[in-house]
Coordinates of C-alpha atoms in Angstrom, one line a residue:
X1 CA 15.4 16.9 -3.1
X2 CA 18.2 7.0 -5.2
X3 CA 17.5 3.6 -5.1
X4 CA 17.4 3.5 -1.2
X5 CA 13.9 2.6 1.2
X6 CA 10.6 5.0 -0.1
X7 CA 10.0 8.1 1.0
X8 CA 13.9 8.7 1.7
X9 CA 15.0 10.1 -1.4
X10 CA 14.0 10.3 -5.9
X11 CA 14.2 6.6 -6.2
X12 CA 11.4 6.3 -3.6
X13 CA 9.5 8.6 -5.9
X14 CA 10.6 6.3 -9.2
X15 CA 8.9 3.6 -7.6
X16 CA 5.7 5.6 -8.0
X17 CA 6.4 5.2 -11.8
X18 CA 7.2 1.7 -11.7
X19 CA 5.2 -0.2 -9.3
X20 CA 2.7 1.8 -7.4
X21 CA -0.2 0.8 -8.9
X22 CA 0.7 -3.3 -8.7
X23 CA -2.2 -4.0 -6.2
X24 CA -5.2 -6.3 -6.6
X25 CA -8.4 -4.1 -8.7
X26 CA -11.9 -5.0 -8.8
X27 CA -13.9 -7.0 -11.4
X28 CA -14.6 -5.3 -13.9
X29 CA -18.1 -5.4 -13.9
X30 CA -18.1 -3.8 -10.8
X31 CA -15.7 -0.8 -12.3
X32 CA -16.9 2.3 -12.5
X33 CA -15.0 3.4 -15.4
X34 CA -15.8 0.1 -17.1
X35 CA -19.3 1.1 -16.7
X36 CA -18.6 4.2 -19.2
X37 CA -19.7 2.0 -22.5
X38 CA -22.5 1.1 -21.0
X39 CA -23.8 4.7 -21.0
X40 CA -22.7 6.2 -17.6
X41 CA -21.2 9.8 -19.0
X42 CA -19.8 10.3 -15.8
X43 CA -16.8 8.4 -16.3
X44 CA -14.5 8.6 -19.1
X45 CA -12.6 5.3 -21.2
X46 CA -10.2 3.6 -21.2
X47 CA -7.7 5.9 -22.9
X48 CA -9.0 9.3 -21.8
X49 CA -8.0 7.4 -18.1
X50 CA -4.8 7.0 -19.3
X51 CA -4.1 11.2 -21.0
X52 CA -5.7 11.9 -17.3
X53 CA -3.1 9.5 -15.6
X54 CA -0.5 11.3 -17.5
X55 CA -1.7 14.9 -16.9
X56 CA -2.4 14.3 -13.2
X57 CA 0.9 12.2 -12.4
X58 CA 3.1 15.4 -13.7
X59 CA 0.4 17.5 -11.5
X60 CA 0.7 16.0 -8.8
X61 CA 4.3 15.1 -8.0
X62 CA 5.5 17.6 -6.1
X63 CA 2.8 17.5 -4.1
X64 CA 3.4 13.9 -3.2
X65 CA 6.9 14.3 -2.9
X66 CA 6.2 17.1 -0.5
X67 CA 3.8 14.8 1.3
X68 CA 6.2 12.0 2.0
X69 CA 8.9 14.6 2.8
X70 CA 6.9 15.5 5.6
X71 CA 5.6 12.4 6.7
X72 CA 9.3 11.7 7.8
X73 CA 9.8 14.9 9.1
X74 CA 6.6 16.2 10.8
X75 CA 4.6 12.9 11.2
X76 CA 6.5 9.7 11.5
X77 CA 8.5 9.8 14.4
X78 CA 10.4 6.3 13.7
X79 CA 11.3 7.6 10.3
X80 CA 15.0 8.3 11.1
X81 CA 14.5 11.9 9.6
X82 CA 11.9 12.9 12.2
X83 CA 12.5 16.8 13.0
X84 CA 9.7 17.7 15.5
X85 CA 6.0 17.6 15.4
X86 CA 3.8 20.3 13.7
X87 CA 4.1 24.3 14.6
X88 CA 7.4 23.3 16.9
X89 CA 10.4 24.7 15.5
X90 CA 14.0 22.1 15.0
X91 CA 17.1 23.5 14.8
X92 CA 19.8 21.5 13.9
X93 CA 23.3 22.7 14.6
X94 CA 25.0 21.0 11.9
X95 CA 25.0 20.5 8.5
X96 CA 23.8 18.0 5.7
X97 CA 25.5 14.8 4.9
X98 CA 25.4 11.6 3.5
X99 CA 22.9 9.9 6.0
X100 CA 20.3 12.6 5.3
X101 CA 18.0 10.5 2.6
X102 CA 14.6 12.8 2.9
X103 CA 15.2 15.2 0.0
X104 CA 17.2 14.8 -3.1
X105 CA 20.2 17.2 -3.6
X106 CA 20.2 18.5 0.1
X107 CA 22.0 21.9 0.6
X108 CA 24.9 21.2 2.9
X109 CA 25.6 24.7 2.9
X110 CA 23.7 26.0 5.7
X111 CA 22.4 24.6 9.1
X112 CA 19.0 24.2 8.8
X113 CA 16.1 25.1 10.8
X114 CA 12.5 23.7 10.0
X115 CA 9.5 24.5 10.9
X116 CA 6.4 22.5 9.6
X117 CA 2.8 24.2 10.1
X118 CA -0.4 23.2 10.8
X119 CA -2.4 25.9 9.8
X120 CA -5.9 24.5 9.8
X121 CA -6.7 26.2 13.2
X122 CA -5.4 29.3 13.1
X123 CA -2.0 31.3 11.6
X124 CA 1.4 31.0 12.8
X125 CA 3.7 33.9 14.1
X126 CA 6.9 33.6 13.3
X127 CA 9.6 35.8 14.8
X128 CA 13.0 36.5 14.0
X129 CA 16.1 37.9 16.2
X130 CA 18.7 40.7 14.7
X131 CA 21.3 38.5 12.9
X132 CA 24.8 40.5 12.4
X133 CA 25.8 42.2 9.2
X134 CA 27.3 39.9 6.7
X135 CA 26.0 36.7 7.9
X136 CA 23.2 35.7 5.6
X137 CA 20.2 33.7 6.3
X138 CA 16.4 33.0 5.0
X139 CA 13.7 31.8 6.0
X140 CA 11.6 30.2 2.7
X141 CA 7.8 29.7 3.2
X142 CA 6.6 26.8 1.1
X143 CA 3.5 25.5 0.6
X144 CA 2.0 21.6 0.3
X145 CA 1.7 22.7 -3.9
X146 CA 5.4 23.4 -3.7
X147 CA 5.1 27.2 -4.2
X148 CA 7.4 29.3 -2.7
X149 CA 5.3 32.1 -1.2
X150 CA 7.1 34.4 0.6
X151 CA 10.5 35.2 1.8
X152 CA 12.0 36.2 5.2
X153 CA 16.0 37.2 5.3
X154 CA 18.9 39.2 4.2
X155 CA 17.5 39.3 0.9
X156 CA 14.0 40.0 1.4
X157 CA 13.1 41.7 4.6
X158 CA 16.5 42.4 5.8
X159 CA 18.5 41.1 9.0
X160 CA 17.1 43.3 11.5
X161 CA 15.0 41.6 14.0
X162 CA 10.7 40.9 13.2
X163 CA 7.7 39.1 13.4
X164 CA 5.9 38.1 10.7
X165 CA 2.5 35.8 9.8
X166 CA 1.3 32.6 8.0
X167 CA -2.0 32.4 7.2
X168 CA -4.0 29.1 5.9
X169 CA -6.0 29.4 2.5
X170 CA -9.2 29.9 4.4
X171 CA -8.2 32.6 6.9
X172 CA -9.5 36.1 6.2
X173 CA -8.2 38.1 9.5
X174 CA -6.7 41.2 9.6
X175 CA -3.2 42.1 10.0
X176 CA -2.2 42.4 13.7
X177 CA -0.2 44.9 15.5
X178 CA 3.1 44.3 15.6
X179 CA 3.4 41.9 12.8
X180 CA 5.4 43.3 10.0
X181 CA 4.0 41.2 7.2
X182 CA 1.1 38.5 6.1
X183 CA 2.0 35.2 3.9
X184 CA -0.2 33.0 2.4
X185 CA -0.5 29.3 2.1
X186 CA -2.2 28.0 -0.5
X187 CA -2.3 24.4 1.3
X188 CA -3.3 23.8 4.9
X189 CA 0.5 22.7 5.7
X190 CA 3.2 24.4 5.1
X191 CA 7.2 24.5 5.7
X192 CA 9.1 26.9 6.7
X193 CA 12.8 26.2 6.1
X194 CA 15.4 28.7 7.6
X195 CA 19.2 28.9 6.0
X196 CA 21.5 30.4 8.1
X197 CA 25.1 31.1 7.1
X198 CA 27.9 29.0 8.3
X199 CA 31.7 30.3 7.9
X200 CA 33.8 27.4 9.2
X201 CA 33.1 24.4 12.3
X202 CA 34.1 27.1 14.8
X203 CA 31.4 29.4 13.5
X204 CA 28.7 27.2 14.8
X205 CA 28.2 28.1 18.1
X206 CA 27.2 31.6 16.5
X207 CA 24.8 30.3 14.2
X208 CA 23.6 28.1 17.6
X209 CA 22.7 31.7 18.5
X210 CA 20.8 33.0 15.6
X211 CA 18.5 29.7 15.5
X212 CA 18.0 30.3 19.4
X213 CA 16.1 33.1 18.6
X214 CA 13.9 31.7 15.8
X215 CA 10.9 31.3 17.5
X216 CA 7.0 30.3 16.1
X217 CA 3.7 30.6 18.1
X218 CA 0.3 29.8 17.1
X219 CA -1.8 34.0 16.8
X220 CA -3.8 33.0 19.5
X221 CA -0.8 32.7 21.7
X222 CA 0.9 35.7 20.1
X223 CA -1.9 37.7 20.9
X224 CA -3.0 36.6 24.2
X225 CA -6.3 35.2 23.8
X226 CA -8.1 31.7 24.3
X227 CA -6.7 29.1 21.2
X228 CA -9.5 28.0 18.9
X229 CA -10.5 24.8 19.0
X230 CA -7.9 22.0 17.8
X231 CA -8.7 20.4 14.1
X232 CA -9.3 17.3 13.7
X233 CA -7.3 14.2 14.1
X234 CA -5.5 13.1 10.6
X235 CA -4.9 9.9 10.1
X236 CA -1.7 10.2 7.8
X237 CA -1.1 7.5 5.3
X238 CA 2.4 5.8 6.4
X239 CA 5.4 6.5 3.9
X240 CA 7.2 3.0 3.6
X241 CA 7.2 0.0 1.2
X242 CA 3.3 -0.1 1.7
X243 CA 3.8 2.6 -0.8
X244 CA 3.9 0.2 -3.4
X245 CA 0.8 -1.3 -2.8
X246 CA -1.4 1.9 -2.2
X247 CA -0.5 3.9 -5.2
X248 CA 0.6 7.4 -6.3
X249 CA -2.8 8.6 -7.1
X250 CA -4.0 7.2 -3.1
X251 CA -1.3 9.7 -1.9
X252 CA -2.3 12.2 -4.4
X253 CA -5.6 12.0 -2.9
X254 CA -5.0 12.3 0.2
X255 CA -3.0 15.2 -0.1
X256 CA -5.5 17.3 -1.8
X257 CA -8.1 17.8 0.1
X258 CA -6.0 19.7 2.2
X259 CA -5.1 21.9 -0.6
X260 CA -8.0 24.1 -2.1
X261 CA -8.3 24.5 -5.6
X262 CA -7.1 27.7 -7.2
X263 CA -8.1 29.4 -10.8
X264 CA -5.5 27.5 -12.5
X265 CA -6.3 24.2 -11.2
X266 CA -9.6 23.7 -11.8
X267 CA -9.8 21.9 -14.7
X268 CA -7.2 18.9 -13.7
X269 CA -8.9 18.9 -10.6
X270 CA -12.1 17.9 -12.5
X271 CA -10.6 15.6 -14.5
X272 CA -8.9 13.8 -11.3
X273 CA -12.0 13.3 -9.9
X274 CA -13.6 11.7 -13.2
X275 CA -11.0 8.9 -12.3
X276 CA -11.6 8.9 -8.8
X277 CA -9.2 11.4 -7.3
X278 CA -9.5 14.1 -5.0
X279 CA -12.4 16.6 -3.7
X280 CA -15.3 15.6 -5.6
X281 CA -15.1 12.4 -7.2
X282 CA -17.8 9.8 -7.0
X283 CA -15.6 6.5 -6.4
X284 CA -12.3 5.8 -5.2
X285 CA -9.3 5.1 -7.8
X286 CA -9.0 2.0 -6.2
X287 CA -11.9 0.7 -7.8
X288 CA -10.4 1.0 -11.7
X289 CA -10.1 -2.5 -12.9
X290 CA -6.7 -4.5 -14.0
X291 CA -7.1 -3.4 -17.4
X292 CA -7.3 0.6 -16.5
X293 CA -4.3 0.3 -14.0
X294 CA -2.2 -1.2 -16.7
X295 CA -2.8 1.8 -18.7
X296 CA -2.7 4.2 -15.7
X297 CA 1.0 2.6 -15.4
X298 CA 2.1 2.9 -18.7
X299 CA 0.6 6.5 -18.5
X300 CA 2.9 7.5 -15.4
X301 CA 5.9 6.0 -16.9
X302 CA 5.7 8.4 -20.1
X303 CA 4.8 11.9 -17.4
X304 CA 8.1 10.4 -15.8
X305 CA 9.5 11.0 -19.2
X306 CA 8.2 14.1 -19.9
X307 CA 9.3 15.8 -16.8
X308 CA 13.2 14.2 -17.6
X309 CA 13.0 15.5 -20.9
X310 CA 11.2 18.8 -19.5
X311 CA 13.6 19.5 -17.3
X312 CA 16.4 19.0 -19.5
X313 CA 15.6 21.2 -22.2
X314 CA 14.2 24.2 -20.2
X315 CA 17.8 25.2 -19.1
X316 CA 20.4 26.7 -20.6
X317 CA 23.4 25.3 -21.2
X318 CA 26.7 27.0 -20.4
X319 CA 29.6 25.6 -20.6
X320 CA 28.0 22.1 -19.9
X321 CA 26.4 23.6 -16.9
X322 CA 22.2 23.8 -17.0
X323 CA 20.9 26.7 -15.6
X324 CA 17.2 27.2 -15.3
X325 CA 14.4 28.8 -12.8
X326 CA 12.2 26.3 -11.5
X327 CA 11.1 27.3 -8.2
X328 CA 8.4 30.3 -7.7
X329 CA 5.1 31.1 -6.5
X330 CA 1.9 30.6 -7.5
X331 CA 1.8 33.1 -10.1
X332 CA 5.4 32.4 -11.6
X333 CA 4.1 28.8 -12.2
X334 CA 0.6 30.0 -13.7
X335 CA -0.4 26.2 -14.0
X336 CA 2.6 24.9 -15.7
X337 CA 2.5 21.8 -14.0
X338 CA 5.6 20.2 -15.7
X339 CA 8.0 23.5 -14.9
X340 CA 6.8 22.7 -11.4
X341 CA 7.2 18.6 -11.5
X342 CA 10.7 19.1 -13.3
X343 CA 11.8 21.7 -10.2
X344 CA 11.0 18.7 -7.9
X345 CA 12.1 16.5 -9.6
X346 CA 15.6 18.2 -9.6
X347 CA 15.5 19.5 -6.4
X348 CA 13.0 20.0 -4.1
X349 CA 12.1 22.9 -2.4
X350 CA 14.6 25.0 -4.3
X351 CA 14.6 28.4 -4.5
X352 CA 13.3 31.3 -6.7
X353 CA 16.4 32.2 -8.9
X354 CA 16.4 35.9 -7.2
X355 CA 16.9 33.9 -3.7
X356 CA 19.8 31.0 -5.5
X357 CA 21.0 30.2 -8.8
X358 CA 21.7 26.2 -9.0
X359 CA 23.7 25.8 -11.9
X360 CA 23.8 22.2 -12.2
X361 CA 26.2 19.5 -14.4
X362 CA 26.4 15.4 -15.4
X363 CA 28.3 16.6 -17.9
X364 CA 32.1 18.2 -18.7
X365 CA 32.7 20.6 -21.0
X366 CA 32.3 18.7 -24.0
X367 CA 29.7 17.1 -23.3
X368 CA 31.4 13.6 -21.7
X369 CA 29.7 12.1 -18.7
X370 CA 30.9 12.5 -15.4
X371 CA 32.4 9.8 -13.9
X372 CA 34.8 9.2 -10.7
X373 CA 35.6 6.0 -11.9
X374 CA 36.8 6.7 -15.3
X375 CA 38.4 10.0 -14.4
X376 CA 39.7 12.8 -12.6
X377 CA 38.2 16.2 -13.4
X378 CA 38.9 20.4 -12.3
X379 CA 37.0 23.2 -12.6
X380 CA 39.1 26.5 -13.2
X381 CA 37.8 30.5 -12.0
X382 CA 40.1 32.5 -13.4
X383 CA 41.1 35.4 -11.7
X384 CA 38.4 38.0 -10.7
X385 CA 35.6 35.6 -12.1
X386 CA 34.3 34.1 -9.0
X387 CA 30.5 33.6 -9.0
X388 CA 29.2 36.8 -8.6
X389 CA 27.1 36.9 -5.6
X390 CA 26.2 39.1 -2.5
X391 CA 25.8 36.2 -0.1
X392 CA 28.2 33.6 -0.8
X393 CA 28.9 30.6 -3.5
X394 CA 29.3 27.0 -3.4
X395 CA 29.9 23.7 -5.2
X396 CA 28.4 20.2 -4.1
X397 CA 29.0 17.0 -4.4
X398 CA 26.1 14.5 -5.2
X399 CA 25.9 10.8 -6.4
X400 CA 25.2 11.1 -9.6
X401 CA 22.7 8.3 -9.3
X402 CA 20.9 8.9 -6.0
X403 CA 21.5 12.5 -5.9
X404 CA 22.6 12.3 -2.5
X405 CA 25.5 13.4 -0.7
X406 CA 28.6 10.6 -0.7
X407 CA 30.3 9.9 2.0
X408 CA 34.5 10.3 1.9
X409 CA 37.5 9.8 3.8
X410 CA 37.5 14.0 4.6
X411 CA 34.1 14.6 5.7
X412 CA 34.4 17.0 2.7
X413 CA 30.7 17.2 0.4
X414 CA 31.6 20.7 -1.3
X415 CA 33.8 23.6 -1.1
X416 CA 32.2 27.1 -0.9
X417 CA 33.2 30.8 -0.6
X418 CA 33.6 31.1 3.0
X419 CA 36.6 28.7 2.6
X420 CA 38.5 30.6 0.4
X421 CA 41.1 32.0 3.1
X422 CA 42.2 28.0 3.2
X423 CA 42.1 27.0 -0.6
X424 CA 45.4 27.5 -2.2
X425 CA 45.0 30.1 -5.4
X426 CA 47.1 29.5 -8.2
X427 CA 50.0 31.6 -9.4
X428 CA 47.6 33.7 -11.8
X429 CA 45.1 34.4 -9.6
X430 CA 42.8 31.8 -10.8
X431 CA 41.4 29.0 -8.2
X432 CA 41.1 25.3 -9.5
X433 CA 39.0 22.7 -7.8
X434 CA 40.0 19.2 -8.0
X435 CA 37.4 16.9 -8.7
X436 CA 38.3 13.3 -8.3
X437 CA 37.6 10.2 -5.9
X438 CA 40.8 9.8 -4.4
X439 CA 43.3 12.5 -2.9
X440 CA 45.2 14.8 -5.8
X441 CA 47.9 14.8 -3.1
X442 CA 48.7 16.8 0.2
X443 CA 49.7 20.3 -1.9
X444 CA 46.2 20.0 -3.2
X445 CA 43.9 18.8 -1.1
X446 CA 42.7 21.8 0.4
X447 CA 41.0 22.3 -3.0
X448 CA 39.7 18.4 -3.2
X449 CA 36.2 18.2 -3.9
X450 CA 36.0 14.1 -3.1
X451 CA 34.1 12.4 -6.0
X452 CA 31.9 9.0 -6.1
X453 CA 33.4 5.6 -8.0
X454 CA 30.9 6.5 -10.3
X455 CA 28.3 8.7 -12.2
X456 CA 28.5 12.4 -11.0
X457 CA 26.3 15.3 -10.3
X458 CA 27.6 18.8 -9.4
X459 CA 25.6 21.6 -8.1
X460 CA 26.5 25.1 -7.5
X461 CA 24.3 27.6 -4.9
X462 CA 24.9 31.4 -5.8
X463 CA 23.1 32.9 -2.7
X464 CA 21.8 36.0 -3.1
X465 CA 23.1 36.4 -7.0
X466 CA 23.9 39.5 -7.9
X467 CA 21.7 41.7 -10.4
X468 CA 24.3 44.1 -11.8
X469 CA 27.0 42.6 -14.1
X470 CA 28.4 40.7 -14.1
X471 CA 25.8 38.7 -12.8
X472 CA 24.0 34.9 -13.6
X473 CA 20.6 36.6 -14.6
X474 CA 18.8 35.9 -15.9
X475 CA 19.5 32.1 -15.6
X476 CA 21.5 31.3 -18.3
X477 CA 21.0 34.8 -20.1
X478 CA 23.7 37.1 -18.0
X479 CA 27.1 38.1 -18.3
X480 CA 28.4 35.2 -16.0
X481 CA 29.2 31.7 -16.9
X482 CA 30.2 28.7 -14.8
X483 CA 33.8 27.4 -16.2
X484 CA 33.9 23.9 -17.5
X485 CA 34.5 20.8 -16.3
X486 CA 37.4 19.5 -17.6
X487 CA 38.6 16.0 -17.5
X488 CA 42.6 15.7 -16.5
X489 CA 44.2 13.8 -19.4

């Protein structure tokens, strides 16, 4: 979704966990909490500040991550990852690669479009041209709580042309003519983040076509009237190394009160705002002495734990491969915050299984930790056992300490299905990648997959999976399974 500058990739988020809350606190005396054993029942001790810490760092992850993700992209012009301001659509005629830092594990797959929305005002309309049969796209609607909530594309609505609607959480209009479907926010912001397919470099002038006729206009505009009045002016808290000093929880509670409560929520909500955090609370958490920040540290060090352990044993293995579903809407989540920090943690913004599978390795086939520096590794499909998909398949690349693309002497950061024609197939029909940081040779570099000097993660995108068998769901549970990873002896 690496140990470079905040706000550009995981390590930024690490730092949360590490130093975040290192800033100067009040006396004491003056602490609100503190106050608790002198008979204010508002405010809870020591330790309950410390289970809330926990709770409310693996709640509220995502929705920080998301935060500074669009900071850099929406907000911050000067980031060096600035897209285009809210409600304008960027299309970007390329694909990802190593100097992209904003998100961990970027798909490199597809040019992306994005589209970042302000919906406090009124809904967007978004539109959609006719894309040719066989060329796969989607457009994923996501939220400021990280839910996925709705779908347009192939998959879900098809690739004939349409117009469709994102609504805010506190919008209550009626459909309009003409649009073919209504999605919800849950959050006040929201990203929409279009796929579309890309067969080889000389495909992108078509693909230049099909993001030409993405296009987003505020309802007012869409349906010919006056616009409401504008919302109010934000003042959005800088993503940088001031991070450090202002906290995870200040970002935290920033970003909530643009995100209205639901059912599920309500209760960590409350106790957030018992330490100062979010709608509702009666101080600010910058007022918690020394002594609860130390704890509130030690508390988001062991949530950082949990979510790495979390998100390790909630998949299945296969073959050393995890597979897992992490990514859904509000109801597939159901206020299971870790499922939700773990799928951000991952990978950020992923999608719901039924959209991509991400099969996902550190590990060869017996169990040995990938590593470019210690050895040279292939992965094997025999013949007819491609992933099974109706879109297309890849395999990426990452650092398998930053989780960010590498860069290489071919330009090369994965090898997918549409570049089968070039790959060389082997004499019995099966197709072996070569994993490895330098070149296996000329006669096999078509199928190189270039790897770091150093610890490796592979991730594999089944767009569009098949249902039928043989198929990959459920994750981990169907009649597909990745080959290993074999290290050459």
């Amino acid at each position: 979704m690496a140990a470079t500058r905040p706000g550009s990739s995981l390590g930024a988020y690490a730092l949360f966990a590490t130093a975040a809350l290192l800033l100067p606190g009040c006396d004491s005396k003056n602490d609100p909490i503190a106050k608790a054993g002198a008979g204010e029942k508002d405010a809870p001790g020591i330790m309950e500040t410390k289970a809330i810490a926990e709770e409310g760092f693996v709640y509220g992850l995502p929705i920080v991550m998301n935060y500074a993700v669009m900071h850099d992209y929406a907000v911050d012009k000067d980031s060096g990852q600035f897209k285009a301001p809210f409600n304008e659509i960027k299309n970007e005629a390329r694909v990802f690669t190593y100097k992209d830092t904003a998100i961990v594990t970027p798909n490199s797959d597809t040019p992306y479009s994005f589209l970042w929305m302000d919906l406090r005002a009124e809904p967007m309309v978004l539109s959609v041209p006719e894309v040719e049969k066989g060329r796969y796209y989607a457009v994923q609607l996501e939220d400021g709580n990280t839910f996925n909530f709705g779908y347009i594309g192939s998959r879900a609505t098809g690739n004939q042309a349409g117009v469709y609607l994102v609504a805010g959480p506190d919008w209550k209009g009626e459909k309009p003519e003409g649009i073919k479907e209504v999605f919800h926010s849950t959050t006040q912001f929201a990203l929409a983040g279009y796929r579309t397919q890309l067969f080889n470099a000389a495909d992108m002038p078509n693909v230049e076509k099909v993001q030409a006729g993405y296009k987003a206009q505020p309802l007012s505009a869409y349906l010919d009237k006056p616009a409401p009045p504008a919302p109010a002016k934000i003042d959005f808290p800088k993503i940088d190394k001031a991070m450090v000093k202002t906290g995870f929880f200040d970002y935290l509670d920033f970003a909530l009160q643009f995100a209205p409560a639901g059912p599920e929520e309500k209760e960590i909500r409350a106790k957030l705002a018992s330490i100062g955090v979010g709608p509702g609370k009666k101080f600010d958490f910058k007022d918690l002495s020394p002594e609860h920040k130390a704890e509130v540290l030690i508390a988001m060090k062991e949530g950082e734990s949990k979510i790495d352990n979390f998100l390790t044993q909630q998949q299945k293995e296969v073959n050393g491969w995890k597979i897992g579903s992490f990514f859904g809407d509000r109801a597939f989540f159901d206020g299971n915050w870790l499922l939700r920090a773990a799928g951000a943690k991952g990978g950020i913004y992923g999608n719901d299984a039924v959209e991509a599978t991400y099969p996902m390795t550190r590990v060869d086939g017996s169990g040995q930790t990938l590593d470019g520096s210690k050895h040279d590794y292939t992965v094997t499909f025999p013949e007819g056992q491609l992933p099974p998909v109706n879109a297309f398949w890849s395999v990426t690349m990452y650092d398998g300490k930053t989780q960010l693309l590498i860069e290489n002497p071919i330009q090369r950061y994965l090898i997918n299905s549409p570049m089968l024609p070039e790959l060389k197939m082997n004499d019995d029909g099966s197709l072996t990648l070569y994993i490895q940081k330098d070149s296996p040779g000329k006669e096999k570099e078509s199928n190189w997959l270039p790897a770091p000097d150093g610890p490796i993660y592979l991730v594999m995108r089944l767009y569009w999976p098949k249902t039928e068998s043989p198929s990959v769901l459920p994750p981990g549970e169907g009649s597909w399974s990745p080959p290993p990873v074999v290290a050459v002896q």
